[in-house]
Short mmCIF file of C-alpha atoms and ligand atoms in Angstrom, two decimals:
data_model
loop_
_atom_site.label_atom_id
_atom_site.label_comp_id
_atom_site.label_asym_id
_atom_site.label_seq_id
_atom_site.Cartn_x
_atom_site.Cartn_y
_atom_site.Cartn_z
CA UNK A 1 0.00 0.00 0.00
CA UNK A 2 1.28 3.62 -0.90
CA UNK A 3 3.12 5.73 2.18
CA UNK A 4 0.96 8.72 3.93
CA UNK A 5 -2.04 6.70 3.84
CA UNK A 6 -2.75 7.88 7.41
CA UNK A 7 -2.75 11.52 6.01
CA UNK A 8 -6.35 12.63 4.58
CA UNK A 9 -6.88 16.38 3.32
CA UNK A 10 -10.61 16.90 3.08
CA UNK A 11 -12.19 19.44 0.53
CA UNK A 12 -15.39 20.51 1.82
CA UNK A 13 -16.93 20.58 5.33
CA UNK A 14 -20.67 19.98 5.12
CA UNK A 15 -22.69 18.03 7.47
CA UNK A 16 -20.99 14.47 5.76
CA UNK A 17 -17.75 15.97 5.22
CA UNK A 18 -17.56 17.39 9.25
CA UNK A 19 -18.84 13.69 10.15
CA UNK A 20 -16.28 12.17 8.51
CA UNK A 21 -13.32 14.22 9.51
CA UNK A 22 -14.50 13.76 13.19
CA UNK A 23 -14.86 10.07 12.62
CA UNK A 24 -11.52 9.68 10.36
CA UNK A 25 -9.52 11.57 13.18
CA UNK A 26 -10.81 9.44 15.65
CA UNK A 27 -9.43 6.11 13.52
CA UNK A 28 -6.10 7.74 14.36
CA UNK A 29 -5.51 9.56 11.01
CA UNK A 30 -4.48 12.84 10.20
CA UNK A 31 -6.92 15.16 9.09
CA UNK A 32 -6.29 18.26 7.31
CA UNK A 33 -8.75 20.63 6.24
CA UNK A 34 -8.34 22.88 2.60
CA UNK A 35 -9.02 26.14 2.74
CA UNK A 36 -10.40 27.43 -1.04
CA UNK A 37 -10.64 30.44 -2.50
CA UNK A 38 -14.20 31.46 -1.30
CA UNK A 39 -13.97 34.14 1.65
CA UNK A 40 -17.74 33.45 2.52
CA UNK A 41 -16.43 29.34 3.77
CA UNK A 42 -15.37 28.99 7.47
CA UNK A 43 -13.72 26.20 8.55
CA UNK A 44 -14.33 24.58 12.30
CA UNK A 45 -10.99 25.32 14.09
CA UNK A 46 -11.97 23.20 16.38
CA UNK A 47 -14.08 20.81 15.23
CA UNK A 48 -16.70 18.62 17.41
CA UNK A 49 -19.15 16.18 16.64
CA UNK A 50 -21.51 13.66 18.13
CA UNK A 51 -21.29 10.38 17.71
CA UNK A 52 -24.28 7.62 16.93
CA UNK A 53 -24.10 7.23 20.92
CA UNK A 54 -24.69 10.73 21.30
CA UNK A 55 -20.85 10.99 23.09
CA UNK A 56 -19.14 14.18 22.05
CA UNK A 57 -15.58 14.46 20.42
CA UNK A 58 -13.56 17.44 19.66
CA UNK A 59 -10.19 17.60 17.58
CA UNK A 60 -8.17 20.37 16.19
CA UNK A 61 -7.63 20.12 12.33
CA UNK A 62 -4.68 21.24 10.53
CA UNK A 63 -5.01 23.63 7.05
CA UNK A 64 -3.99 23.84 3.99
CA UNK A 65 -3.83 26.35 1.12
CA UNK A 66 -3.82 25.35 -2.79
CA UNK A 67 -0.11 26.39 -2.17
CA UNK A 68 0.23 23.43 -0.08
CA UNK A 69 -0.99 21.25 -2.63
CA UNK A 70 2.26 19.01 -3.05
CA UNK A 71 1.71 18.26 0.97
CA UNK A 72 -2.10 16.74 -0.11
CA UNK A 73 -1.62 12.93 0.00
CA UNK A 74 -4.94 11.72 -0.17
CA UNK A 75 -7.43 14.57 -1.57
CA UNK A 76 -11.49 13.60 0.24
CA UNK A 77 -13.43 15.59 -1.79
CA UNK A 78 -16.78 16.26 0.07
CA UNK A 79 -18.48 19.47 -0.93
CA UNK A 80 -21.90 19.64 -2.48
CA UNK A 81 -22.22 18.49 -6.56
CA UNK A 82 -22.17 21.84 -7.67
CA UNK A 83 -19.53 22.92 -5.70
CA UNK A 84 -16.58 20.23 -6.81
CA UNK A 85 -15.57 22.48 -10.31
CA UNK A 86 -14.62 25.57 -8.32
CA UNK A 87 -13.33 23.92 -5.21
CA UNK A 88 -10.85 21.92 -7.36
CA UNK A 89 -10.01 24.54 -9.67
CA UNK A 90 -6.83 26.30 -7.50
CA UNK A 91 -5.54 22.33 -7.61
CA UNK A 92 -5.20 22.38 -11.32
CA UNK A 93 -1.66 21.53 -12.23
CA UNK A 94 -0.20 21.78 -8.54
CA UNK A 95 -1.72 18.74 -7.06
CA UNK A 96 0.90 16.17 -7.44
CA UNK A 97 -0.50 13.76 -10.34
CA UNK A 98 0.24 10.40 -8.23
CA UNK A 99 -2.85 11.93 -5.34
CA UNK A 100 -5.65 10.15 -5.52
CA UNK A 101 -9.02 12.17 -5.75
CA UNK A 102 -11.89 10.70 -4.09
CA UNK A 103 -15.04 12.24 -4.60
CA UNK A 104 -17.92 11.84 -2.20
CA UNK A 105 -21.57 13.82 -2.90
CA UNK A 106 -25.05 12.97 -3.63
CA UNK A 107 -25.97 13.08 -7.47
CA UNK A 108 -23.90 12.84 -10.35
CA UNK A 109 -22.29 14.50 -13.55
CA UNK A 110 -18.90 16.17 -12.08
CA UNK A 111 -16.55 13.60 -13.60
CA UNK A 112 -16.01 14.14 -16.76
CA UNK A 113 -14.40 17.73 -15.81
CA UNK A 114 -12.43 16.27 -12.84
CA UNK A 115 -11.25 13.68 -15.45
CA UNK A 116 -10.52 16.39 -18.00
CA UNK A 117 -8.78 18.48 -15.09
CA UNK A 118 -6.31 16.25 -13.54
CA UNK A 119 -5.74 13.84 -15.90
CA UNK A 120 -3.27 11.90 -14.67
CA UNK A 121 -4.74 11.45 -11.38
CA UNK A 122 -6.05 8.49 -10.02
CA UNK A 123 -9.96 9.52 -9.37
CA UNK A 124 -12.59 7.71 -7.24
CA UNK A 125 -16.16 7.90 -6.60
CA UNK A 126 -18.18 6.84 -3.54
CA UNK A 127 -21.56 6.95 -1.95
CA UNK A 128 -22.48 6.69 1.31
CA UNK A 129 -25.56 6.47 3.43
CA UNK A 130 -24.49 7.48 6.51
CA UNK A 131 -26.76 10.17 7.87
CA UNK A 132 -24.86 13.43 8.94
CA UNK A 133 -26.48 17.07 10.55
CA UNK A 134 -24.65 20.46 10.09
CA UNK A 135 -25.21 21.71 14.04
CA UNK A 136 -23.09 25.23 13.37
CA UNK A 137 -19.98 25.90 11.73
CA UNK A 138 -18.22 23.98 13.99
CA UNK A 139 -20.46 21.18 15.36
CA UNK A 140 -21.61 18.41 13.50
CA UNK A 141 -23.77 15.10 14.36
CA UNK A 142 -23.71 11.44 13.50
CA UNK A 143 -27.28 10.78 12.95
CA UNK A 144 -27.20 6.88 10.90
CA UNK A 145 -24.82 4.59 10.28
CA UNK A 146 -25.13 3.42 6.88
CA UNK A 147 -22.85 2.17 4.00
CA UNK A 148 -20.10 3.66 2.12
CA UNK A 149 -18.91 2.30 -1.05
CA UNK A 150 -15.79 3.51 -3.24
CA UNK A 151 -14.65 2.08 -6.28
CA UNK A 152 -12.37 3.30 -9.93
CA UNK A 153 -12.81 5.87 -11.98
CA UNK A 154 -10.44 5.47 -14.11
CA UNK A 155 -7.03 2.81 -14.36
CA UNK A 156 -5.24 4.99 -12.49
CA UNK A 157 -7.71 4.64 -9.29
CA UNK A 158 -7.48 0.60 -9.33
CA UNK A 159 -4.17 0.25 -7.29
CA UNK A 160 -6.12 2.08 -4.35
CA UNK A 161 -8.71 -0.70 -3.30
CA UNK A 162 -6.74 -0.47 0.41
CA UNK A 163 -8.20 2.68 0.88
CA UNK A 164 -11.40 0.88 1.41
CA UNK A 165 -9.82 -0.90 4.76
CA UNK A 166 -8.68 2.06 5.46
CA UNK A 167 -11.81 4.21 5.45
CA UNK A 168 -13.57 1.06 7.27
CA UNK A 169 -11.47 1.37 10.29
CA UNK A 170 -13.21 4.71 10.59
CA UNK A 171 -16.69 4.33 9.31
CA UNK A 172 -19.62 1.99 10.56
CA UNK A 173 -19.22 -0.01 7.49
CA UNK A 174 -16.75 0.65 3.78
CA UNK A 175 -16.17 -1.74 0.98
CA UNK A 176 -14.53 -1.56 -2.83
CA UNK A 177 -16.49 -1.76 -5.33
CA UNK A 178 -15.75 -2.58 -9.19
CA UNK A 179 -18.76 -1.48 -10.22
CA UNK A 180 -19.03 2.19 -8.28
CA UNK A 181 -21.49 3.68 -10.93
CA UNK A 182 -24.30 1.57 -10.43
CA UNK A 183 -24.08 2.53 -6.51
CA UNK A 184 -23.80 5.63 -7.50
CA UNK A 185 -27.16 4.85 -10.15
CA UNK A 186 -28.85 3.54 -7.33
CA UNK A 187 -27.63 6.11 -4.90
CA UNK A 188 -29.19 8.79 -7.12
CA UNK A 189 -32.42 7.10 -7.66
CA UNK A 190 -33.36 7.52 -4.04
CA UNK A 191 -32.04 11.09 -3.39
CA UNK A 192 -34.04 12.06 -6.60
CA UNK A 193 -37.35 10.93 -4.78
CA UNK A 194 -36.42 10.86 -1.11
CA UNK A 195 -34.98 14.38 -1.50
CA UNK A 196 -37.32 16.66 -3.50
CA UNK A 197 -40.60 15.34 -2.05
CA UNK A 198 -39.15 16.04 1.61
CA UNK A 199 -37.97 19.22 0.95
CA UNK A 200 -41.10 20.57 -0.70
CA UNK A 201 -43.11 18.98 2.15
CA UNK A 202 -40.69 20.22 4.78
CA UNK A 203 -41.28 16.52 6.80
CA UNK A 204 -39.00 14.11 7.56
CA UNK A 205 -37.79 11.24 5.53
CA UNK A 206 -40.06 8.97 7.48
CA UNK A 207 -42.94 10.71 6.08
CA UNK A 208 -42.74 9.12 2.80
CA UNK A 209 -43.26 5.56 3.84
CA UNK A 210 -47.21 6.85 3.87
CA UNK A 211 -46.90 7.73 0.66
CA UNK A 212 -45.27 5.00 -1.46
CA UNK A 213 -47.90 5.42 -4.23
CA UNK A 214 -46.10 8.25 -4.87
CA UNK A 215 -43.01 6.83 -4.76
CA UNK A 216 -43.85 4.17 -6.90
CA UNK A 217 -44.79 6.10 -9.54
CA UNK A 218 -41.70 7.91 -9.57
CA UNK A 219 -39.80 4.28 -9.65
CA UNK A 220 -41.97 3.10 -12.38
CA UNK A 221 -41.23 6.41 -14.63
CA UNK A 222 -37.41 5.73 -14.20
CA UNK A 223 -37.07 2.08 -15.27
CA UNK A 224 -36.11 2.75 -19.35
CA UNK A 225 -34.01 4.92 -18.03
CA UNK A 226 -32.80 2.27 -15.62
CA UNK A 227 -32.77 -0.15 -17.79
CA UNK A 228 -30.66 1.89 -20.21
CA UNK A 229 -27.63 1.88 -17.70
CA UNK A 230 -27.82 -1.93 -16.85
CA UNK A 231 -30.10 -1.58 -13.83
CA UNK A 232 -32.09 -4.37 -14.24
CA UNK A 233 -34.22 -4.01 -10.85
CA UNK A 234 -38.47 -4.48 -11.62
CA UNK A 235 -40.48 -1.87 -10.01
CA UNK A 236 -40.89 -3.97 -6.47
CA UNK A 237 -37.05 -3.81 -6.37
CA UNK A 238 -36.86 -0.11 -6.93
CA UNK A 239 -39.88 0.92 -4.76
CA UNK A 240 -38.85 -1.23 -1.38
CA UNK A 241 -34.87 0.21 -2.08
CA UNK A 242 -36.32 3.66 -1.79
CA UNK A 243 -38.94 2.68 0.86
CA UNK A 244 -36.24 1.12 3.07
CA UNK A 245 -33.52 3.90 2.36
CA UNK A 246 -37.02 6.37 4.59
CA UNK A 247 -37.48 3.55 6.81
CA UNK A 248 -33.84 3.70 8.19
CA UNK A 249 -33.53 7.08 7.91
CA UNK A 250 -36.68 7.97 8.89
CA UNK A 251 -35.74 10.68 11.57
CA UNK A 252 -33.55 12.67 9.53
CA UNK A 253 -34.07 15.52 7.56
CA UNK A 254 -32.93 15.19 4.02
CA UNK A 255 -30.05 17.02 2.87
CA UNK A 256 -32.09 19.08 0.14
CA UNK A 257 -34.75 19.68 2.89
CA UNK A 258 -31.29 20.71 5.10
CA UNK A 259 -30.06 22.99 1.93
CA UNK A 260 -32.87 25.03 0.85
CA UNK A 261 -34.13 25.52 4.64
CA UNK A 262 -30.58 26.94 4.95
CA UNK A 263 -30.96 29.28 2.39
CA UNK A 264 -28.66 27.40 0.23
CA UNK A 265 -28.73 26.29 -3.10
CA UNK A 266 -29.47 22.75 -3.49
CA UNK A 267 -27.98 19.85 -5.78
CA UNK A 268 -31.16 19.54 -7.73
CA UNK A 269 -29.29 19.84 -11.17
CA UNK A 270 -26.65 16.78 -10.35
CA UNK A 271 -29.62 14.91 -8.98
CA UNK A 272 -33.37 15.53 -11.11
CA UNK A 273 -31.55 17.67 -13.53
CA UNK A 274 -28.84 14.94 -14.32
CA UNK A 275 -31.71 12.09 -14.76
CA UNK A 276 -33.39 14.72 -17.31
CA UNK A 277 -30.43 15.44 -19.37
CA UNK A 278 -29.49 11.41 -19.26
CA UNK A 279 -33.39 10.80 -20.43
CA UNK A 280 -33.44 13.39 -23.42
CA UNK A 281 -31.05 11.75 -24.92
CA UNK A 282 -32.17 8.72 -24.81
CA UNK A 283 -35.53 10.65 -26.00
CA UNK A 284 -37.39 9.34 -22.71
CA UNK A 285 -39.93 11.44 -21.00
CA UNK A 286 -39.84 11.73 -17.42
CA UNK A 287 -42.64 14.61 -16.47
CA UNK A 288 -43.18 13.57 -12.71
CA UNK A 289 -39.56 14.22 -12.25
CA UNK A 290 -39.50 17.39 -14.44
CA UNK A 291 -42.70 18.52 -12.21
CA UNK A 292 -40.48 18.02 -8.87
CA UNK A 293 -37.66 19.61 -10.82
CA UNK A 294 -39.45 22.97 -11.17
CA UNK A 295 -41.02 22.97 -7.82
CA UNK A 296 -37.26 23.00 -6.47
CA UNK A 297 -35.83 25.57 -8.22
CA UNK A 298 -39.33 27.24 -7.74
CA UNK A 299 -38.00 26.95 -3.71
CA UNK A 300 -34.74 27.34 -4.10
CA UNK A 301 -35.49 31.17 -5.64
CA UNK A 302 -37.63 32.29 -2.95
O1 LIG B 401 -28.58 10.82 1.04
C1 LIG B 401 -29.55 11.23 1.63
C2 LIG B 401 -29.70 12.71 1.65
O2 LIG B 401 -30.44 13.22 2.46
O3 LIG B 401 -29.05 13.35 0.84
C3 LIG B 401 -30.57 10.30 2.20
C4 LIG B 401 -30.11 8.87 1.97
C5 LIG B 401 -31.90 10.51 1.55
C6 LIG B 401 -30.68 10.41 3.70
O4 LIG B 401 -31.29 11.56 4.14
#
């Protein structure tokens, strides 16, 4: 296994992103925390969480600049969708091309410009359904263990499966996976139902399990598109994946219901917006999801 693995700079410090620094430091690894170029970000100097016991931790996180960019070992990339282009941006052509980029948000559609960006890196993706609260700037809660899966985006990535060990020794559960884009398929197919109904109807993900007509029609409308992209999965598969995802989560708030009631903007576009663009060109119609798709950006400018 490469040297520094102990050594993880983290790009992005959301509710997931604070969650897993807490819970990465506490494995005994080095966490560093990368300051970009946006004023308006502040960074938890000292940074304390809760666990899924409700015990509270604190550590103190080191910093880094782009400048510091040959220092970045391992490069935990965990800002929202929209977010990764200019985050990575002051990175382009100082990270050293042998750092692995590993990037972890909800939705999809960044690759192709990380690929384009840093092409010699070794890039991989992962999902995870571990549930995670922003308390402040510098407090964060564990709120469900779930799993996390990483796997290759390109060649380069394949020589970094013990990262997976690694990243279990910190998390409640972490495994490789070859096939990282169907997670991520399947991954997206929840947060594009969970996400948008419970943030237009303000409740908590728990709420949907009395409404799983609803959900099922949203299932049903995605399986050409499904289909397509070698998710085989009949309608019963899809609806009780989504179903369950509520069930287990069924306290939290999602993080699109978390975004837009924090005035933010929300990852709508990587999510909805990415199964729309994926659907017109396969000349599929998907106007339940368009219909949620408006009603969020409909929120998200008031
Ligand atoms: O990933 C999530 C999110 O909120 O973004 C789920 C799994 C729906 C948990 O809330």
């Amino acid at each position: 296994m490469p040297r520094h693995l102990d050594h993880w700079t983290l790009l992005g410090c959301g509710a997931l992103g604070g969650v897993l620094a807490g819970l990465l430091a506490q494995a005994g690894n080095q966490v560093s925390l990368l300051r970009t170029n946006d004023a308006a970000v502040r960074l938890p100097l000292l940074l304390t969480w809760w666990d899924l016991q409700g015990q509270q931790h604190s550590f103190e996180p080191d910093f880094l600049q782009a400048k510091d960019a040959a220092n970045i070992r391992l490069l935990l990339v965990t800002t929202k969708a929209y977010q990764v282009q200019s985050a990575l941006e002051p990175l382009v052509g100082v990270l050293p091309s042998a750092t692995p980029i590993l990037l972890l948000h909800n939705g999809m559609g960044t690759e192709s410009w990380v690929h384009r960006a840093f092409p010699d890196n070794p890039v991989l993706l992962a999902v995870t359904s571990n549930g995670a609260l922003r308390l402040g700037n510098e407090e964060f809660r564990h709120t469900g263990a779930g799993e996390t899966w990483i796997g290759p985006a390109n060649e380069a990535a394949r020589v970094w499966q013990p990262l997976a060990e690694l990243l279990a020794r910190a998390l409640p559960h972490a495994g490789w996976s070859e096939e990282i884009r169907l997670r991520q398929w399947e991954k997206l197919v929840i947060n594009a139902i969970i996400n948008p109904l419970t943030a237009l109807s303000g409740e908590r993900n728990g709420s949907l399990l009395a409404r799983q007509y609803e959900v099922e029609a949203l299932c049903e409308e995605l399986l050409p598109l499904l289909q397509r992209h070698g998710l085989s999965g009949e309608l019963a598969f899809w609806r009780d994946k989504v179903l369950n995802v509520a069930r287990l989560t069924a306290d939290n708030f999602s993080s699109m219901h978390q975004d837009l009631d924090a005035g933010r903007d929300s990852e709508i576009d990587y999510i909805t917006g990415f199964l729309l663009r994926e659907a017109q060109e396969a000349q599929l119609h998907l106007p339940l999801h368009q219909q949620l798709y408006q009603a969020i950006k409909a929120k998200e400018r008031t």
